[in-house]
CSV table of C-alpha atoms in Angstrom, one decimal:
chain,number,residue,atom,x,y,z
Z,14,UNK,CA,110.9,68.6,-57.8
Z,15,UNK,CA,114.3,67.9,-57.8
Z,16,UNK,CA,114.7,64.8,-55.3
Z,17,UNK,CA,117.1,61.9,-54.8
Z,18,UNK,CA,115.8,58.9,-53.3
Z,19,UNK,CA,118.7,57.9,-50.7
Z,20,UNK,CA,118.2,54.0,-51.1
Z,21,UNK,CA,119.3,54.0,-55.0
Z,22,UNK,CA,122.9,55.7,-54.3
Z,23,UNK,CA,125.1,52.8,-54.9
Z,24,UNK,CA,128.3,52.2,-53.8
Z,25,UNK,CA,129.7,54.3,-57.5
Z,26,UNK,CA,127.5,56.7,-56.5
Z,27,UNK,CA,124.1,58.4,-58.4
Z,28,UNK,CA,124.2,60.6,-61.3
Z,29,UNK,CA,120.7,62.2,-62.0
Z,30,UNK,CA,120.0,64.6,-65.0
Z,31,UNK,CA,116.8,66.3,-64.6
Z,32,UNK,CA,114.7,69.4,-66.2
Z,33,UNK,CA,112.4,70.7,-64.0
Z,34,UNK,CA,110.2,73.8,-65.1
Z,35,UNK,CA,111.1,77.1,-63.5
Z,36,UNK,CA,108.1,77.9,-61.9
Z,37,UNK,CA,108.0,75.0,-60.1
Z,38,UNK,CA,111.0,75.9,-58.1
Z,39,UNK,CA,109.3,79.4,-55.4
Z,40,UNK,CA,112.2,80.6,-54.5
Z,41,UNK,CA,112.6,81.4,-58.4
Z,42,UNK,CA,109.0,83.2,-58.6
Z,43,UNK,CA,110.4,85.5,-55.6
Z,44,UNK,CA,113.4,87.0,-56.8
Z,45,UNK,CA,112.9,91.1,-55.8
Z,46,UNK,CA,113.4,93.9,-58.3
Z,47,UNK,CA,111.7,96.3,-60.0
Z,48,UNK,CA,112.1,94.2,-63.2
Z,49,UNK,CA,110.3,90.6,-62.9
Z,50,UNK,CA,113.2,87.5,-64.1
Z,51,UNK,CA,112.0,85.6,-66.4
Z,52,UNK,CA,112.8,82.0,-67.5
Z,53,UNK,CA,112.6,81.1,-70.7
Z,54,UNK,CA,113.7,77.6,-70.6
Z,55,UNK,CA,113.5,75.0,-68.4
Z,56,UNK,CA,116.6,74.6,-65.6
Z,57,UNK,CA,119.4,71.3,-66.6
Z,58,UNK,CA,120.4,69.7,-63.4
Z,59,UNK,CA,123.5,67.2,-63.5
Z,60,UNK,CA,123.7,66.4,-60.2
Z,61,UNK,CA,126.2,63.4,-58.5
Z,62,UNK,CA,125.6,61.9,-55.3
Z,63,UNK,CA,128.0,59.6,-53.2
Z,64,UNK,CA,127.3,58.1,-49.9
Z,65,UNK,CA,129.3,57.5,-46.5
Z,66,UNK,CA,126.5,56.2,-44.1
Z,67,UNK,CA,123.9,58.9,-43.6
Z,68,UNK,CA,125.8,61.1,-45.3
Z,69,UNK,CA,125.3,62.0,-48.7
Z,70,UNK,CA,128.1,64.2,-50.8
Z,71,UNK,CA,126.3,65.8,-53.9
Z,72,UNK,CA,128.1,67.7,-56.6
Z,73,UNK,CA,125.9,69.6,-59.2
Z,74,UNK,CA,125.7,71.4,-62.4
Z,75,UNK,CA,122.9,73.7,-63.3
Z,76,UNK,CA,121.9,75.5,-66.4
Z,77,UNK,CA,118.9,78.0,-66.9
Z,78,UNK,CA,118.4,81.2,-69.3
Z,79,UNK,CA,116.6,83.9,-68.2
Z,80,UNK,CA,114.9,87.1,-70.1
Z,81,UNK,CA,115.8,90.4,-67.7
Z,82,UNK,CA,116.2,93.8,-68.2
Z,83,UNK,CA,119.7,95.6,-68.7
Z,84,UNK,CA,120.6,97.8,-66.0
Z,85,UNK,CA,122.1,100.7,-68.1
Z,86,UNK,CA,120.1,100.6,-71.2
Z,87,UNK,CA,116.8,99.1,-69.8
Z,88,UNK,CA,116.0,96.6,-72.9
Z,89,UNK,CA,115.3,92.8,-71.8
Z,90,UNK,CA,118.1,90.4,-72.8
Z,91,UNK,CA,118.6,86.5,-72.2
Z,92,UNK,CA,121.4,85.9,-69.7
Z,93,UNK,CA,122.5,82.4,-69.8
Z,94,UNK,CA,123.3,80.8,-66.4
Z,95,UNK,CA,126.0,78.4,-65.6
Z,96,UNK,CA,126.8,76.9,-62.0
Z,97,UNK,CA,128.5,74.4,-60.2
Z,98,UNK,CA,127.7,73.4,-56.6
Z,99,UNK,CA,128.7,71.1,-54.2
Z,100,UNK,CA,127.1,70.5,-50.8
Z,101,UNK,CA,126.5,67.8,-48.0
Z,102,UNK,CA,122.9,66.5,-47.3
Z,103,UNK,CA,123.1,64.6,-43.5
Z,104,UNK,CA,119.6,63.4,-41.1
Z,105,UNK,CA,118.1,66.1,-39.4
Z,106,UNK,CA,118.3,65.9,-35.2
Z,107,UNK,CA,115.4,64.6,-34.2
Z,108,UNK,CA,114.2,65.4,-30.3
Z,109,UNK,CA,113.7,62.6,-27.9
Z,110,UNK,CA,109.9,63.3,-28.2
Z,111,UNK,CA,109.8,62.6,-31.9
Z,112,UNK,CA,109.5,66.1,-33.2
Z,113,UNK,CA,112.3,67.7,-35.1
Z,114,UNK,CA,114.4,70.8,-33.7
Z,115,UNK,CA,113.3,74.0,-34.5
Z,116,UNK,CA,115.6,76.4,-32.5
Z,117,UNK,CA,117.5,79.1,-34.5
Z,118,UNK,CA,121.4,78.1,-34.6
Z,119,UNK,CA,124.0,80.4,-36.7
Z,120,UNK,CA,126.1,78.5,-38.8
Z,121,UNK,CA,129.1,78.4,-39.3
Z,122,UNK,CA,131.0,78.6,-43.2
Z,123,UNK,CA,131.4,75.2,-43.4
Z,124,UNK,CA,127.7,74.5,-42.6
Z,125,UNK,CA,126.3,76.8,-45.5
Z,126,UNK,CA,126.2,73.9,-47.6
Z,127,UNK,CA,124.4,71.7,-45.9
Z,128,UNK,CA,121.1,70.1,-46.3
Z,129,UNK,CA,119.1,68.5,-43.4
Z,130,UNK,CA,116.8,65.6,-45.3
Z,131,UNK,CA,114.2,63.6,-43.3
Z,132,UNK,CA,113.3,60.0,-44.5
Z,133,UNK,CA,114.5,58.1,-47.5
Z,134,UNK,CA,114.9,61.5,-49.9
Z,135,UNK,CA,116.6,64.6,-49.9
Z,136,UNK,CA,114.8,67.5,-51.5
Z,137,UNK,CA,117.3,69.5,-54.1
Z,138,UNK,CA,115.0,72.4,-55.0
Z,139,UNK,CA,115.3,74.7,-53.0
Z,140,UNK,CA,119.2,74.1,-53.3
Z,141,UNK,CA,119.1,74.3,-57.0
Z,142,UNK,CA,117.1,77.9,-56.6
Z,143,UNK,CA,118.9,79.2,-54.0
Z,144,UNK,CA,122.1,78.3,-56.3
Z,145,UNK,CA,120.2,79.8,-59.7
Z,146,UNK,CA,119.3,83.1,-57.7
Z,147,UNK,CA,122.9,83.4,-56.3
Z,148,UNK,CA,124.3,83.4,-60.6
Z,149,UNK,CA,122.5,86.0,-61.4
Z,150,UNK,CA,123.9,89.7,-61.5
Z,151,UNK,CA,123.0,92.1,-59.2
Z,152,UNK,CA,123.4,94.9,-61.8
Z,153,UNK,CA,122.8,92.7,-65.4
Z,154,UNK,CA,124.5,94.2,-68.3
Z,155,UNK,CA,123.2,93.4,-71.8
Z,156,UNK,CA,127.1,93.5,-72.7
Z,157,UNK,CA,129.8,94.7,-71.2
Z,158,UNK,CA,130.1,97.8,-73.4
Z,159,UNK,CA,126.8,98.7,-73.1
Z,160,UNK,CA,126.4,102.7,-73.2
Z,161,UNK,CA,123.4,103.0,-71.1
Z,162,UNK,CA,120.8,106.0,-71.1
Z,163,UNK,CA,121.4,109.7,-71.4
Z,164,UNK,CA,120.8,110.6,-68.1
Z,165,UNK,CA,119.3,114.5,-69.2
Z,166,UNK,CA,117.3,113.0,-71.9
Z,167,UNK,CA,117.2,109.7,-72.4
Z,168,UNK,CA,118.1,108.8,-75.6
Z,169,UNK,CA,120.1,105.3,-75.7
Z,170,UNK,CA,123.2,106.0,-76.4
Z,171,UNK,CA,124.1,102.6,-77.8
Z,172,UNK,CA,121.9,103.3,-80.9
Z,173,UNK,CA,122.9,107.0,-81.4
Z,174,UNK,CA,124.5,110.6,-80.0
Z,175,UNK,CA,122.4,112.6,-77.8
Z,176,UNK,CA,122.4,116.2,-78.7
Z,177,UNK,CA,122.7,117.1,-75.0
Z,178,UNK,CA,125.5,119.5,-73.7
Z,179,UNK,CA,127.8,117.0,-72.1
Z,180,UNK,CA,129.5,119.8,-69.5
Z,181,UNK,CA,126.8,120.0,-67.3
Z,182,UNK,CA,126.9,123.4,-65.8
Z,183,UNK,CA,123.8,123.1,-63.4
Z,184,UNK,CA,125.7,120.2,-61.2
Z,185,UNK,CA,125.4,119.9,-57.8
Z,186,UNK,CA,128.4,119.6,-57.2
Z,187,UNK,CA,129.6,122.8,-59.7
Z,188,UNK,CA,130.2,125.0,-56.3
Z,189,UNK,CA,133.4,122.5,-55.2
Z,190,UNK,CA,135.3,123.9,-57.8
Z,191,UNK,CA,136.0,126.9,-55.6
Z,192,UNK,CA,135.9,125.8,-52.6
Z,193,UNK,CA,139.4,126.1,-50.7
Z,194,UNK,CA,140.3,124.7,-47.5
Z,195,UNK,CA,141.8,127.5,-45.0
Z,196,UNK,CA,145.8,127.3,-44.0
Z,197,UNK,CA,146.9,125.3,-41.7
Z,198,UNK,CA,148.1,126.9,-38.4
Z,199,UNK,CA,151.6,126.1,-37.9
């Protein structure tokens, strides 16, 4: 895992590069879609920490590749991922019996990038996840130009011409075109 110890942050701060494998990060091995993601080579982390008291400023760079499927042409391509991030690790609360809080707050914008760390660490994987799984495309395109499928037969129009007749007269939505809208009353 992805962890900086908070005793070695000096007073220029702590620069850590890391690879860690991708399926050692869950978050990664539970990204929904039909089409599993895929990495195919190991996540870069340049990650900088500075320290003011218990509070810990960490600014990050992440690199990763991963083998997914187009969403117009369906072929599996590598999408390279680049992402900055920046966030705030402070002590969790603790309760005065010892244990640590666990009720539900909402927070606020400026609390989305924090991290609550316990002991002498903070743990950065789930962060470095959580900041993979937000680069990657909701709707991946193998390129921007990508032609997709024929949608009657299938053929992939990238490679070649479907024979299909392109004014499609069976359309739902064929009956519209005579539709008219009665006059108004004046």
């Amino acid at each position: 895992m992805i962890r900086i110890h908070i005793g070695s942050i000096l007073e220029n701060g702590l620069d850590l590069v890391q690879t860690i494998a991708a399926d050692r990060l869950p978050l990664l091995n539970e990204i929904p879609g039909e089409d599993r993601v895929v990495f195919n080579r190991p996540i870069q982390a340049r990650i900088h920490a500075t320290r003011f008291g218990d509070t810990v400023s960490i600014r990050g760079t992440l690199s990763a590749q991963a083998r997914i499927s187009c969403c117009r042409c369906l072929k599996p391509f590598d999408l390279p991922i680049e992402t900055e991030f920046t966030a705030t690790a402070i002590p969790r609360k603790e309760t005065p019996s010892g244990t640590e809080e666990k009720e539900e707050i909402e927070l606020t914008p400026e609390e989305m990038d924090v991290i609550h760390y316990s002991g002498d660490h903070i743990e950065l994987g789930e962060e470095v996840a959580q900041q993979i799984i937000m680069d990657i495309p909701i709707k991946p395109l193998c390129r921007e130009t990508c032609k997709g499928l024929c949608s009657r037969c299938g053929t992939d129009l990238n490679i070649s011409t479907c024979q299909c007749d392109q004014k499609r007269k069976d359309s739902p939505f064929a009956a519209l075109r005579t539709f008219s809208f009665p006059n108004k009353p004046k």
